[in-house]
Coordinates of C-alpha atoms in Angstrom, one line a residue:
Chain H
M51 CA 21.7 65.6 -7.1
S52 CA 22.7 61.9 -6.2
A53 CA 20.8 59.2 -3.7
W54 CA 23.9 59.5 -1.6
Q55 CA 23.8 63.4 -1.2
R56 CA 20.2 63.0 -0.3
I57 CA 21.0 60.4 2.3
T58 CA 23.8 62.6 3.7
V59 CA 20.9 65.4 3.9
V60 CA 18.8 63.2 6.3
F61 CA 21.8 62.0 8.0
W62 CA 23.0 65.3 9.3
K63 CA 19.7 66.6 9.9
E64 CA 18.9 63.8 12.6
V65 CA 22.5 63.8 14.1
T66 CA 22.2 67.6 14.4
D67 CA 18.4 67.3 16.0
N68 CA 19.4 64.2 18.2
L69 CA 22.4 66.0 19.3
R70 CA 19.9 68.7 20.5
D71 CA 18.1 66.3 22.8
R72 CA 18.9 65.8 26.0
R73 CA 17.5 62.5 26.0
S74 CA 19.4 60.9 23.1
L75 CA 22.6 62.3 24.9
F76 CA 21.8 61.6 28.1
S77 CA 20.7 57.8 27.1
A78 CA 23.8 56.9 25.4
L79 CA 26.3 58.3 28.3
L80 CA 24.3 56.8 31.1
S81 CA 24.2 53.6 29.4
S82 CA 28.0 53.3 28.0
L83 CA 28.6 53.6 32.0
I84 CA 26.3 50.8 33.2
G85 CA 28.7 47.5 32.4
P86 CA 31.7 49.3 34.1
V87 CA 30.2 50.4 37.1
L88 CA 28.0 47.5 37.4
M89 CA 31.0 45.3 37.2
L90 CA 33.0 47.0 39.7
V91 CA 30.0 47.0 42.1
L92 CA 30.2 42.9 41.7
I93 CA 33.8 42.6 42.0
V94 CA 33.9 44.6 45.0
L95 CA 30.8 42.9 46.4
L96 CA 31.6 39.3 45.5
G97 CA 35.4 39.3 45.2
Q98 CA 36.0 39.6 48.9
T99 CA 33.8 36.7 49.7
L100 CA 34.6 34.4 47.1
Y101 CA 38.5 34.8 46.6
V102 CA 40.4 36.7 49.0
S103 CA 39.1 36.7 52.5
A104 CA 38.7 32.6 52.4
R105 CA 42.7 32.3 51.4
E106 CA 44.2 34.7 53.2
K107 CA 42.4 34.6 56.9
P108 CA 43.0 31.6 59.1
L109 CA 40.4 28.9 58.9
V110 CA 38.3 29.0 61.4
L111 CA 37.3 25.5 62.7
A112 CA 34.6 24.6 65.0
V113 CA 35.1 21.4 67.3
S114 CA 32.7 19.2 68.8
G115 CA 34.7 16.5 71.6
A116 CA 37.9 18.2 71.0
E117 CA 39.2 17.1 74.2
R118 CA 39.2 13.3 72.5
A119 CA 41.8 14.3 70.1
P120 CA 44.6 16.7 71.7
Q121 CA 47.2 15.3 69.5
L122 CA 45.0 16.4 66.3
M123 CA 44.1 19.5 67.9
L124 CA 47.8 20.4 68.5
F125 CA 48.3 19.3 64.8
L126 CA 45.3 21.8 63.4
E127 CA 46.7 24.7 65.9
Q128 CA 50.3 24.2 64.6
N129 CA 49.0 24.3 61.0
G130 CA 47.4 28.0 62.0
V131 CA 43.7 27.1 62.4
D132 CA 41.6 29.1 64.8
L133 CA 40.0 26.6 66.6
R134 CA 36.2 27.0 68.6
L135 CA 35.1 24.6 70.9
L136 CA 31.8 23.9 70.0
A137 CA 29.5 23.0 72.8
S138 CA 26.3 23.1 71.0
D139 CA 24.6 20.3 68.4
P140 CA 27.1 20.6 65.4
Q141 CA 24.3 20.3 62.7
T142 CA 22.4 23.0 63.7
A143 CA 25.6 25.5 63.9
V144 CA 26.0 24.6 60.3
R145 CA 22.7 24.5 59.3
N146 CA 21.9 27.9 60.9
G147 CA 25.1 29.3 59.2
L148 CA 26.8 29.8 62.3
Y149 CA 30.1 27.9 61.3
E150 CA 30.7 26.9 57.7
V151 CA 32.4 23.7 58.9
V152 CA 32.4 21.7 62.4
L153 CA 35.0 18.9 63.0
V154 CA 33.1 16.5 65.3
I155 CA 35.3 13.7 67.2
P156 CA 32.7 11.2 68.3
N157 CA 32.8 8.8 71.4
G158 CA 34.5 6.1 70.0
Y159 CA 37.7 8.0 68.6
Q160 CA 39.9 7.2 71.3
E161 CA 39.2 3.4 71.6
A162 CA 39.3 3.0 68.1
F163 CA 42.7 5.3 67.3
S164 CA 44.7 3.6 70.6
Q165 CA 43.8 -0.2 68.9
G166 CA 45.0 1.0 65.7
L167 CA 41.5 0.6 64.2
P168 CA 40.1 3.7 61.5
A169 CA 39.1 6.5 63.9
P170 CA 35.8 8.0 63.1
V171 CA 35.7 11.6 62.8
Q172 CA 32.8 13.6 61.0
L173 CA 33.0 16.8 58.6
V174 CA 29.4 18.6 59.1
M175 CA 29.2 20.9 56.3
D176 CA 26.8 22.1 53.8
S177 CA 27.6 21.8 50.4
S178 CA 24.9 24.0 49.0
R179 CA 26.7 26.8 50.4
Q180 CA 29.2 28.2 47.7
S181 CA 31.3 30.7 49.9
A182 CA 32.0 27.7 52.5
S183 CA 33.6 25.5 50.1
V184 CA 37.0 26.8 50.4
S185 CA 36.8 26.5 54.3
V186 CA 35.8 23.1 54.0
N187 CA 38.3 22.1 51.2
R188 CA 41.1 23.4 53.5
A189 CA 39.6 21.6 56.9
R190 CA 39.2 18.2 54.8
A191 CA 42.9 18.9 53.6
L192 CA 44.2 19.3 57.0
V193 CA 42.5 16.0 58.5
N194 CA 43.9 14.2 55.8
A195 CA 47.3 15.4 56.3
Y196 CA 46.9 14.5 59.6
N197 CA 45.6 11.0 58.5
L198 CA 48.6 10.6 56.4
Q199 CA 51.1 11.6 59.0
I200 CA 50.0 9.2 61.8
G201 CA 49.9 6.3 59.3
N202 CA 53.1 7.0 58.2
M203 CA 54.4 6.9 61.6
R204 CA 52.7 3.4 62.1
L205 CA 54.0 2.2 59.1
L206 CA 57.6 2.8 60.1
A207 CA 57.3 1.6 63.7
R208 CA 56.4 -1.5 62.2
G209 CA 59.8 -1.4 59.6
I210 CA 57.9 -0.8 56.5
S211 CA 58.8 2.0 54.3
P212 CA 55.2 4.5 54.1
T213 CA 55.9 4.6 50.2
V214 CA 54.4 1.1 50.1
T215 CA 51.0 2.5 50.7
Q216 CA 51.6 5.3 48.0
P217 CA 52.4 3.5 44.5
L218 CA 51.2 7.1 42.9
A219 CA 52.8 10.1 42.9
I220 CA 50.2 12.7 42.2
Q221 CA 51.2 15.9 41.0
Q222 CA 48.5 18.9 39.8
L223 CA 49.8 21.3 37.3
D224 CA 47.1 24.1 37.0
M225 CA 47.2 25.4 33.9
A226 CA 44.6 28.6 34.6
T227 CA 45.8 32.0 33.9
P228 CA 45.1 35.0 36.1
E229 CA 42.9 35.9 33.7
S230 CA 40.9 32.6 33.9
K231 CA 40.7 32.6 37.5
A232 CA 38.9 35.8 37.0
G233 CA 36.7 34.6 34.2
F234 CA 33.2 34.9 36.3
F235 CA 33.7 38.4 36.2
L236 CA 35.6 38.8 32.8
N237 CA 32.7 36.4 30.9
M238 CA 30.0 39.4 32.0
M239 CA 31.7 41.7 29.9
P240 CA 31.2 40.4 26.3
Y241 CA 27.0 40.8 27.5
F242 CA 27.6 44.5 28.6
I243 CA 29.1 45.4 25.6
V244 CA 26.4 43.8 23.2
L245 CA 23.9 45.7 25.6
V246 CA 26.0 49.0 24.9
V247 CA 25.4 48.1 21.2
F248 CA 21.7 48.2 21.5
L249 CA 21.3 50.6 23.5
G250 CA 23.6 53.3 22.2
G251 CA 21.6 54.4 19.1
M252 CA 18.0 53.4 20.3
Y253 CA 16.8 56.9 21.3
V254 CA 17.8 58.1 17.9
I255 CA 16.3 55.5 15.9
I256 CA 12.5 55.7 18.1
D257 CA 13.0 59.3 17.4
T258 CA 13.4 59.5 13.9
T259 CA 10.8 56.7 13.1
A260 CA 7.8 56.5 15.8
G261 CA 8.9 59.9 17.0
E262 CA 8.9 61.8 13.6
R263 CA 5.4 60.0 13.2
E264 CA 3.9 61.1 16.5
R265 CA 5.0 64.6 16.1
G266 CA 3.4 64.7 12.9
S267 CA 6.1 65.4 10.5
L268 CA 6.6 62.2 8.7
E269 CA 3.6 62.6 6.4
P270 CA 5.3 66.3 5.2
L271 CA 8.9 64.2 4.8
L272 CA 7.5 61.9 2.3
I273 CA 6.6 64.5 0.0
N274 CA 9.9 65.4 -0.6
P275 CA 11.3 63.8 -4.1
V276 CA 13.5 61.3 -2.0
A277 CA 13.2 57.6 -2.4
R278 CA 11.8 56.0 0.8
W279 CA 15.1 53.7 0.8
E280 CA 17.5 56.8 1.1
F281 CA 15.1 58.0 4.0
V282 CA 15.8 54.8 5.8
V283 CA 19.3 54.6 5.2
G284 CA 19.7 58.3 6.2
K285 CA 17.8 57.9 9.5
L286 CA 19.7 54.4 10.0
M287 CA 23.1 55.8 9.6
A288 CA 22.6 58.6 11.8
A289 CA 22.0 56.2 15.1
I290 CA 25.7 54.9 14.4
P291 CA 27.5 57.8 15.7
F292 CA 25.5 57.9 18.8
A293 CA 26.5 53.8 19.3
V294 CA 29.8 54.1 18.3
L295 CA 30.3 56.9 20.8
T296 CA 28.5 54.7 23.4
I297 CA 31.1 51.6 22.8
F298 CA 34.0 53.9 22.6
I299 CA 32.8 55.3 26.5
T300 CA 32.2 51.9 27.7
L301 CA 35.2 50.5 26.6
V302 CA 37.4 53.6 27.9
A303 CA 35.5 52.9 31.3
F304 CA 36.1 49.2 31.3
A305 CA 39.9 50.3 30.9
I306 CA 40.2 52.2 33.3
A307 CA 38.2 49.8 35.8
F308 CA 40.8 47.0 35.2
N309 CA 44.0 48.7 34.7
F310 CA 43.6 51.5 37.5
F311 CA 41.1 50.2 40.0
P312 CA 42.9 47.8 42.9
L313 CA 41.0 44.6 41.3
Q314 CA 44.3 42.8 43.3
T315 CA 42.5 43.5 46.7
Y316 CA 39.0 42.2 45.7
I317 CA 39.7 39.0 43.2
G318 CA 43.5 38.5 44.4
I319 CA 44.5 38.6 40.7
H320 CA 45.4 41.4 38.3
I321 CA 43.7 42.0 35.0
R322 CA 45.2 44.0 32.0
L323 CA 43.0 45.0 28.9
S324 CA 45.6 46.1 26.4
L325 CA 45.2 49.1 24.1
R326 CA 45.4 46.2 21.1
V327 CA 42.6 43.5 22.8
L328 CA 40.3 47.3 23.1
A329 CA 40.6 48.1 20.1
E330 CA 39.8 44.6 18.7
I331 CA 36.9 44.6 21.0
F332 CA 35.7 48.1 19.3
L333 CA 36.2 46.7 15.8
I334 CA 34.1 43.3 16.8
S335 CA 31.2 45.4 18.1
I336 CA 30.6 48.0 15.2
P337 CA 28.5 45.2 12.7
M338 CA 26.3 44.8 15.5
I339 CA 25.1 48.5 15.4
V340 CA 23.6 48.1 12.0
L341 CA 22.0 44.9 12.9
A342 CA 20.6 46.7 16.7
S343 CA 19.6 49.8 14.6
A344 CA 17.8 48.2 12.0
L345 CA 16.1 45.7 14.1
Q346 CA 14.7 48.8 16.4
M347 CA 13.7 50.4 13.2
I348 CA 11.6 47.5 12.3
I349 CA 9.9 47.3 15.6
A350 CA 9.9 51.3 16.2
T351 CA 7.7 51.5 12.9
F352 CA 5.1 49.0 14.1
T353 CA 4.3 51.0 17.2
R354 CA 1.7 54.0 17.5
S355 CA 4.4 56.6 19.8
F356 CA 7.8 57.4 21.0
K357 CA 6.6 55.4 24.6
E358 CA 5.1 52.5 23.0
A359 CA 8.2 52.0 20.8
Q360 CA 10.5 52.5 23.7
T361 CA 8.6 49.8 25.7
Y362 CA 9.3 47.0 22.9
V363 CA 12.7 48.3 22.0
A364 CA 13.9 47.9 25.8
F365 CA 13.4 44.4 25.1
L366 CA 15.7 43.7 22.3
P367 CA 18.8 43.4 24.2
L368 CA 17.4 40.7 26.0
I369 CA 17.6 38.3 23.5
P370 CA 21.5 38.2 23.0
A371 CA 21.3 38.5 26.8
I372 CA 19.9 34.6 26.8
P373 CA 23.7 33.1 25.1
G374 CA 25.4 35.6 26.8
I375 CA 24.6 34.2 30.0
G376 CA 24.8 30.7 29.3
L377 CA 28.6 31.7 28.2
A378 CA 29.3 33.4 31.8
L379 CA 28.1 29.8 33.1
L380 CA 29.3 27.2 31.1
P381 CA 32.7 27.5 29.4
I382 CA 32.0 27.3 25.5
K383 CA 34.3 26.4 23.0
A384 CA 33.9 28.8 20.2
S385 CA 33.9 26.6 16.8
M386 CA 33.1 28.6 13.1
W387 CA 29.4 27.8 12.7
M388 CA 28.5 29.9 16.1
M389 CA 30.5 33.1 14.1
L390 CA 27.3 32.7 11.9
I391 CA 25.0 34.0 15.0
P392 CA 25.0 37.5 15.3
T393 CA 25.7 38.8 18.5
F394 CA 26.6 35.3 19.8
G395 CA 29.8 35.2 17.9
Q396 CA 30.7 38.3 19.0
Q397 CA 30.2 37.5 22.4
L398 CA 32.4 34.4 21.8
I399 CA 34.8 36.3 20.4
I400 CA 35.1 39.5 22.8
N401 CA 35.6 36.7 25.9
K402 CA 38.4 35.0 24.2
L403 CA 40.2 38.4 23.5
M404 CA 39.7 39.4 27.3
V405 CA 41.0 35.8 28.5
G406 CA 44.0 36.4 26.3
E407 CA 43.2 33.0 24.3
P408 CA 44.3 33.2 20.6
I409 CA 41.3 33.5 18.3
S410 CA 41.7 33.5 14.2
L411 CA 40.9 36.3 12.4
S412 CA 39.1 34.7 10.0
Y413 CA 36.4 34.0 13.1
G414 CA 36.2 37.7 13.6
L415 CA 36.1 38.0 9.7
V416 CA 33.0 35.5 9.4
S417 CA 31.4 36.8 12.1
A418 CA 31.3 40.7 10.7
A419 CA 30.3 39.0 7.6
A420 CA 27.2 36.9 8.7
T421 CA 26.3 40.2 11.1
L422 CA 26.3 42.3 8.2
V423 CA 24.6 40.0 5.5
I424 CA 21.6 39.7 8.2
S425 CA 21.9 43.4 8.9
L426 CA 21.6 44.2 5.4
V427 CA 18.1 41.6 5.0
L428 CA 16.6 43.7 8.0
V429 CA 17.4 46.9 6.7
F430 CA 15.4 45.8 3.3
I431 CA 12.6 44.6 5.6
A432 CA 12.6 48.3 7.2
V433 CA 12.9 49.8 3.5
R434 CA 9.8 47.3 2.5
L435 CA 8.0 49.0 5.5
Y436 CA 8.5 52.4 4.9
E437 CA 7.3 51.8 1.3
Q438 CA 3.9 50.9 2.8
E439 CA 1.1 53.2 3.0
R440 CA 0.2 52.6 6.6
V441 CA 3.6 53.9 7.6
L442 CA 2.1 57.1 7.7
F443 CA -0.4 55.9 10.2
G444 CA 1.2 53.3 12.4
P445 CA -1.0 49.9 13.4
R446 CA -4.2 50.3 14.0
Chain M
M288 CA -2.3 71.8 -13.5
I289 CA -3.9 69.2 -11.6
Q290 CA -5.6 66.2 -13.2
V291 CA -8.0 63.6 -11.3
Q292 CA -9.4 60.9 -13.4
D293 CA -11.7 58.5 -12.0
L294 CA -9.9 57.9 -8.6
R295 CA -10.9 55.4 -6.3
K296 CA -9.7 54.2 -2.9
S297 CA -10.8 51.9 -0.2
F298 CA -9.1 51.1 3.4
G299 CA -10.3 48.0 4.4
K300 CA -13.9 47.7 3.9
I301 CA -14.4 51.3 3.9
Q302 CA -14.7 53.1 0.2
A303 CA -13.4 56.3 0.8
L304 CA -13.3 57.6 -2.9
K305 CA -16.1 56.2 -5.2
E306 CA -15.1 58.3 -8.2
V307 CA -13.5 61.5 -7.9
S308 CA -12.2 63.3 -11.2
F309 CA -11.5 67.2 -11.7
T310 CA -9.2 69.5 -13.2
A311 CA -7.4 72.5 -11.6
A312 CA -5.8 75.2 -13.6
D313 CA -2.7 77.0 -13.4
G314 CA -3.5 80.5 -12.1
E315 CA -6.7 79.8 -10.4
I316 CA -8.0 78.6 -6.7
S317 CA -9.5 75.5 -6.9
G318 CA -11.8 74.6 -3.7
L319 CA -12.4 70.9 -2.7
L320 CA -15.5 71.3 -0.4
G321 CA -17.4 68.7 1.4
P322 CA -18.1 67.6 4.8
N323 CA -15.7 66.0 7.2
G324 CA -14.9 62.3 5.7
A325 CA -16.4 63.0 2.2
G326 CA -12.9 62.2 1.0
K327 CA -11.0 65.3 0.9
T328 CA -7.9 64.6 2.4
T329 CA -7.8 61.1 1.2
T330 CA -8.0 62.7 -2.5
L331 CA -5.4 65.2 -1.7
R332 CA -3.0 62.5 -0.3
I333 CA -2.9 60.6 -3.7
L334 CA -2.3 64.1 -5.1
Y335 CA 0.7 64.2 -3.1
T336 CA 2.0 61.4 -3.2
V337 CA 1.9 59.5 0.0
L338 CA -1.2 57.1 -1.2
Q339 CA -1.6 55.1 -4.1
P340 CA -5.2 54.8 -6.0
D341 CA -6.7 51.7 -6.4
Q342 CA -7.8 52.5 -10.0
G343 CA -8.1 56.1 -11.7
R344 CA -5.1 58.5 -12.3
A345 CA -4.0 61.7 -10.9
A346 CA -1.5 63.9 -12.2
I347 CA 0.8 66.8 -11.6
D348 CA 1.6 68.9 -14.6
G349 CA 1.2 65.9 -16.7
Y350 CA 3.1 63.5 -14.5
D351 CA 1.5 60.4 -12.9
T352 CA 1.5 60.5 -9.4
V353 CA 2.5 56.7 -9.2
G354 CA 4.5 56.0 -12.0
Q355 CA 6.1 59.5 -12.3
K356 CA 6.1 60.0 -8.6
L357 CA 9.6 62.0 -8.3
E358 CA 8.6 64.4 -11.0
A359 CA 4.8 65.0 -9.4
Q360 CA 7.0 65.3 -5.6
R361 CA 9.0 68.2 -7.4
R362 CA 6.2 70.1 -8.8
V363 CA 4.0 69.8 -5.9
G364 CA 3.9 72.0 -2.7
A365 CA 2.0 70.5 0.1
L366 CA 0.5 71.4 3.1
P367 CA -0.6 67.8 4.5
D368 CA -3.2 67.7 7.2
S369 CA -0.3 66.8 9.5
H370 CA 2.1 69.6 9.4
G371 CA 4.2 68.8 12.6
L372 CA 8.0 70.5 12.8
Y373 CA 11.1 69.7 14.6
P374 CA 10.7 71.4 18.0
R375 CA 14.5 71.0 18.5
L376 CA 15.2 72.7 15.2
T377 CA 14.8 76.8 14.7
A378 CA 12.1 77.8 11.8
R379 CA 15.1 78.3 9.2
E380 CA 16.6 74.9 10.0
N381 CA 13.2 73.3 9.4
I382 CA 12.4 75.2 5.9
R383 CA 16.3 74.6 4.9
Y384 CA 16.0 70.7 5.8
F385 CA 13.1 70.3 3.2
G386 CA 15.1 72.7 0.6
R387 CA 18.2 70.6 0.8
L388 CA 15.9 67.4 0.3
H389 CA 14.7 69.0 -2.9
G390 CA 18.5 69.5 -3.7
L391 CA 18.5 73.5 -3.9
P392 CA 22.2 74.8 -4.0
E393 CA 22.8 76.5 -1.0
Q394 CA 22.7 80.0 -2.2
V395 CA 19.2 79.6 -4.3
L396 CA 18.1 78.1 -0.6
E397 CA 18.8 80.6 1.2
Q398 CA 17.5 83.3 -0.8
N399 CA 14.3 81.4 -1.2
I400 CA 14.2 81.4 2.7
D401 CA 14.9 85.1 3.0
H402 CA 11.9 85.7 0.3
L403 CA 9.6 83.0 1.8
V404 CA 10.5 84.8 5.4
D405 CA 9.3 88.1 3.9
L406 CA 6.3 87.0 2.4
L407 CA 5.1 85.3 5.4
E408 CA 6.2 87.8 7.9
M409 CA 8.2 85.4 10.2
H410 CA 11.7 87.3 11.1
D411 CA 10.6 87.6 14.4
I412 CA 10.4 83.9 14.5
E413 CA 13.1 82.6 12.1
N414 CA 15.7 81.6 14.2
R415 CA 13.8 80.8 17.3
R416 CA 13.7 76.8 17.8
T417 CA 10.1 75.8 16.8
E418 CA 9.0 74.1 20.3
G419 CA 6.4 76.4 21.9
F420 CA 5.2 78.1 18.6
S421 CA 1.4 79.4 18.5
S422 CA -0.8 77.5 15.7
G423 CA -0.3 80.2 13.6
Q424 CA 3.7 80.6 13.7
R425 CA 3.5 76.6 13.2
I426 CA 1.6 76.6 10.0
K427 CA 4.0 79.7 8.2
V428 CA 6.8 77.3 8.8
A429 CA 4.7 74.6 7.0
I430 CA 3.8 76.7 4.2
A431 CA 7.6 78.1 4.1
R432 CA 9.1 74.7 4.1
A433 CA 6.3 73.3 1.4
L434 CA 7.0 76.3 -1.0
I435 CA 10.8 76.5 -0.7
H436 CA 11.3 74.5 -4.0
Q437 CA 9.1 77.1 -5.6
P438 CA 6.4 74.7 -7.0
K439 CA 3.9 75.3 -9.5
N440 CA 1.1 73.4 -7.8
V441 CA 0.1 74.1 -4.0
L442 CA -2.1 71.6 -2.2
L443 CA -3.3 72.8 1.0
D444 CA -5.5 70.8 3.3
E445 CA -7.9 72.6 5.4
P446 CA -5.1 75.4 5.5
T447 CA -7.0 77.6 8.0
N448 CA -8.2 75.2 10.5
G449 CA -7.4 76.0 13.9
L450 CA -6.1 79.5 13.1
D451 CA -7.5 82.7 14.6
V452 CA -9.3 85.2 12.7
M453 CA -6.3 87.3 12.1
S454 CA -4.1 84.6 10.8
T455 CA -7.2 83.3 8.5
R456 CA -7.3 86.7 6.8
A457 CA -3.2 86.4 6.3
M458 CA -3.8 82.9 4.9
R459 CA -6.5 84.1 2.3
V460 CA -4.5 86.9 1.3
F461 CA -1.0 84.7 0.9
I462 CA -3.6 82.0 -1.7
R463 CA -4.7 85.0 -3.7
R464 CA -1.1 86.0 -3.8
L465 CA -0.1 82.5 -4.9
R466 CA -2.9 82.5 -7.4
D467 CA -1.8 86.2 -9.2
E468 CA 1.6 84.7 -9.6
G469 CA 0.5 81.8 -11.6
H470 CA 0.3 79.0 -9.2
C471 CA -2.3 76.2 -9.2
V472 CA -3.8 76.3 -6.1
L473 CA -6.0 73.5 -4.8
F474 CA -7.5 73.6 -1.3
S475 CA -9.9 71.3 0.9
S476 CA -12.4 73.0 3.3
H477 CA -15.7 72.3 4.9
V478 CA -16.2 76.0 5.7
M479 CA -18.4 77.4 2.8
Q480 CA -17.9 80.9 4.0
E481 CA -14.4 80.1 2.7
V482 CA -14.8 78.4 -0.3
S483 CA -17.1 80.8 -1.7
A484 CA -14.8 84.1 -0.8
L485 CA -12.0 82.5 -2.1
C486 CA -12.4 79.9 -4.9
D487 CA -12.5 80.7 -8.8
R488 CA -13.6 76.7 -9.1
I489 CA -15.0 74.7 -6.3
I490 CA -15.3 70.7 -6.6
I491 CA -18.2 69.6 -4.3
I492 CA -17.6 66.3 -2.7
N493 CA -19.7 63.9 -0.6
H494 CA -19.2 60.4 0.1
G495 CA -16.2 60.0 -2.0
E496 CA -17.8 61.3 -5.3
V497 CA -17.8 64.6 -7.1
V498 CA -21.4 65.8 -7.0
A499 CA -20.9 68.8 -8.4
C500 CA -18.3 71.1 -10.2
G501 CA -17.7 74.7 -11.5
S502 CA -17.2 78.0 -11.2
P503 CA -19.4 79.8 -8.2
E504 CA -22.0 81.1 -11.2
E505 CA -22.2 78.0 -12.8
L506 CA -23.1 76.3 -9.5
I507 CA -25.7 78.9 -8.6
H508 CA -27.4 78.3 -11.6
S509 CA -27.0 74.4 -11.9
T510 CA -29.1 74.1 -8.5
G511 CA -31.4 77.1 -9.4
Q512 CA -30.8 78.5 -5.4
S513 CA -30.0 82.4 -5.1
N514 CA -26.8 82.0 -3.4
L515 CA -23.6 80.0 -2.9
E516 CA -24.3 78.5 0.5
D517 CA -27.4 77.1 -0.5
A518 CA -26.5 76.2 -3.8
F519 CA -23.7 73.9 -1.8
V520 CA -26.0 72.8 0.7
S521 CA -28.6 71.6 -2.3
A522 CA -25.7 69.7 -4.0
I523 CA -25.0 68.3 -0.9
G524 CA -28.2 67.1 0.5
S525 CA -27.6 68.4 3.4
E526 CA -25.8 71.1 5.7
E527 CA -24.8 68.2 7.8
G528 CA -20.7 68.3 8.6
L529 CA -20.4 71.7 7.0
V530 CA -19.6 75.0 8.7
R531 CA -21.5 77.9 7.1
A532 CA -18.9 80.8 8.7

C-alpha cells in the first residue's frame, strides 16, 4: 500500500466525518455569505448618502442676510437652489448640523458691491463632515459662477474683452471608470474573499487536530502503521473541499449581488462581474487555502481543546486584514515584490481584476508560487510537530 | 512475542521508567501490575510506538519499536488508555477506518469486521453512530478496531477500567480466548484480583522499576507468602494504589 493510498484513506474519512458535522457545514455556508451580505448592507446604507442624494436633490442652501443681495438670490434660484432664509446664527446652525452649508451676506456687501470693490461673502461649512462636501462644492461653484458673470459684465461695460482675465482655459478630463468610482466598495471585496479562505476549512482543521485529541482518538490513530506526515497531509487535504466550496458560494453570491441587485440606485453606477473575472478570482484564491489550513493546523496542534483552538484560530484572518484595510483606504500600485507576500499579493490582484485593470499573468503566477512555497514550509512545520511525542498530550 | 530491555524514560525532571525489562511470550497472558503512576502506561506506550525510550529497547516479534516502527505497528494491536471513537461514524465505520489504514483489502476487511462483530457480540450496535454508546459498547468498538488486522501481539491498558461486572466478565473471557488462539497478550492493571485470575505471568512494577516477575507460583514462592495478593503487597512494599477486588 502506497503513501498516497493511506493519505486518501485519511482524507475520505475526515471528509465523510465532517460532512456529517452540522457545525462544519453550517460555518462554511454562513461564512461564505458574510462578505456579500455585509457589502450590500453597506452599499444600501452608505451609497445613498455618499453618491446619489447629494447630486440629484436640489441643493439646500441657507442664506443669512439674503435681503442684501437680491440679484445673487435670483441667480441661485435660477440655478435650481432651494433657498432657506436663516435668521439665527449661521455658525451654530452648521455646527449643530442643521444645515450643511450657509451663505452669509455680511453688512458691508451692498456698499462694496455698488462701489465695484470685492464684496465680502462667507460660506460657513464643516470640512470634517464628509457627507456635506458635495453640497459645499456645489455652493462654492455657484457663487464662483456668479462672481465670474458679474466680473465679465463689468469688463464688457468698460469695453474690455472678458478673455483678458482668463489666460488659461482649464479643461478637466476625468479618467475615472464606473468601477473605480465605486472603488470604496470594491476595495472591501478582496479582504472578504481572503476572510472566507480562512473560515471555510477552519472547523475541519480544528476537528481533525485539536478535536481528535480532545475526544481521545488521536492515540489509537497514531498506533496505525501510517507515517505522521501522511496523517498531516490527509487531514490538511480534507479541509480543501470545504474551503473551495465556501469560496465558490461567496463568489456566486457576489456575482448575484453585483449583477442582479439594482446597485445603480444606490451608488449611481453599475458594476459588472464577468464570469471570467470570477473564475480568475477563484483561481487566485486556491493557493491561499493550503496556507490558511497549514497555519490553522500549527496553531490547533498547540491548543488543549476544540474551544481553545477555535479562539486562537479565529484571530488568524485579522492578519491579512491589516494590509487589506490599507488597500481599501490608499490606492497602492501593485509591484512584483508585493506578490511575494501571501494574501497581500492576492488581495492586490483581486482588486485589479475587479476594477477591470489589466494585470499581467506573471503576477498571478509569482503570487501563487510564493504562497505555495511558504505553505509547504508551514506544512513541514506541522509535520514536525506531529512527529513529536507531545502531540499526544497537547501543551502542558 | 514482546521483549523489553532496560527501558528508561523521563518527562522533564520526572523519571517515569528507571529500569524495565521483561519478556511476554506467545500463547500467554502477561500482566503488568502496579499502583497508579508506577510506569505501566508509559511502558505500554513505548511498546505501541507512540513514545520513544530514552534508553533501552523494546521489540515486537523482534522488530524494534523505534528503528522498525512500521513493522512493529503491523504486529501489534493496542487498546490505549484513551480510546475515543469518532462519534459521527458508526461502529462499523470506526473499525473500517483502522482496517483501511492497515491496508487490508476491502473483502478481507469486511470479513474481519464480521468476525469481530460476532466475537464481541456487537450486532445490535454495529450500524449505529457511536455517539451516546455506553462504556462497555465503546470498549468493544475500540478493541475491534485494534484487532482488525489480526495482530499477533495484543496490548491492553487497563482494559476493564470503568466497565460494569458483566462487561468485565466478558472482557476476561475475551482475553483468555486470545491467549488460546496463540496471541501474546500483555495487559496492565492495578486490580490484584484481575491479575491473579487471568495471568500466566506477572510483571510487578513500582516507581518505574520491575520489582518482581514470574508465574503466580514463582511469585508466591519467592516472597514466602501464602497467597498471590499478599505476594503482590510484599513485592511492592505497600498496598497503596492497588485494588484487591
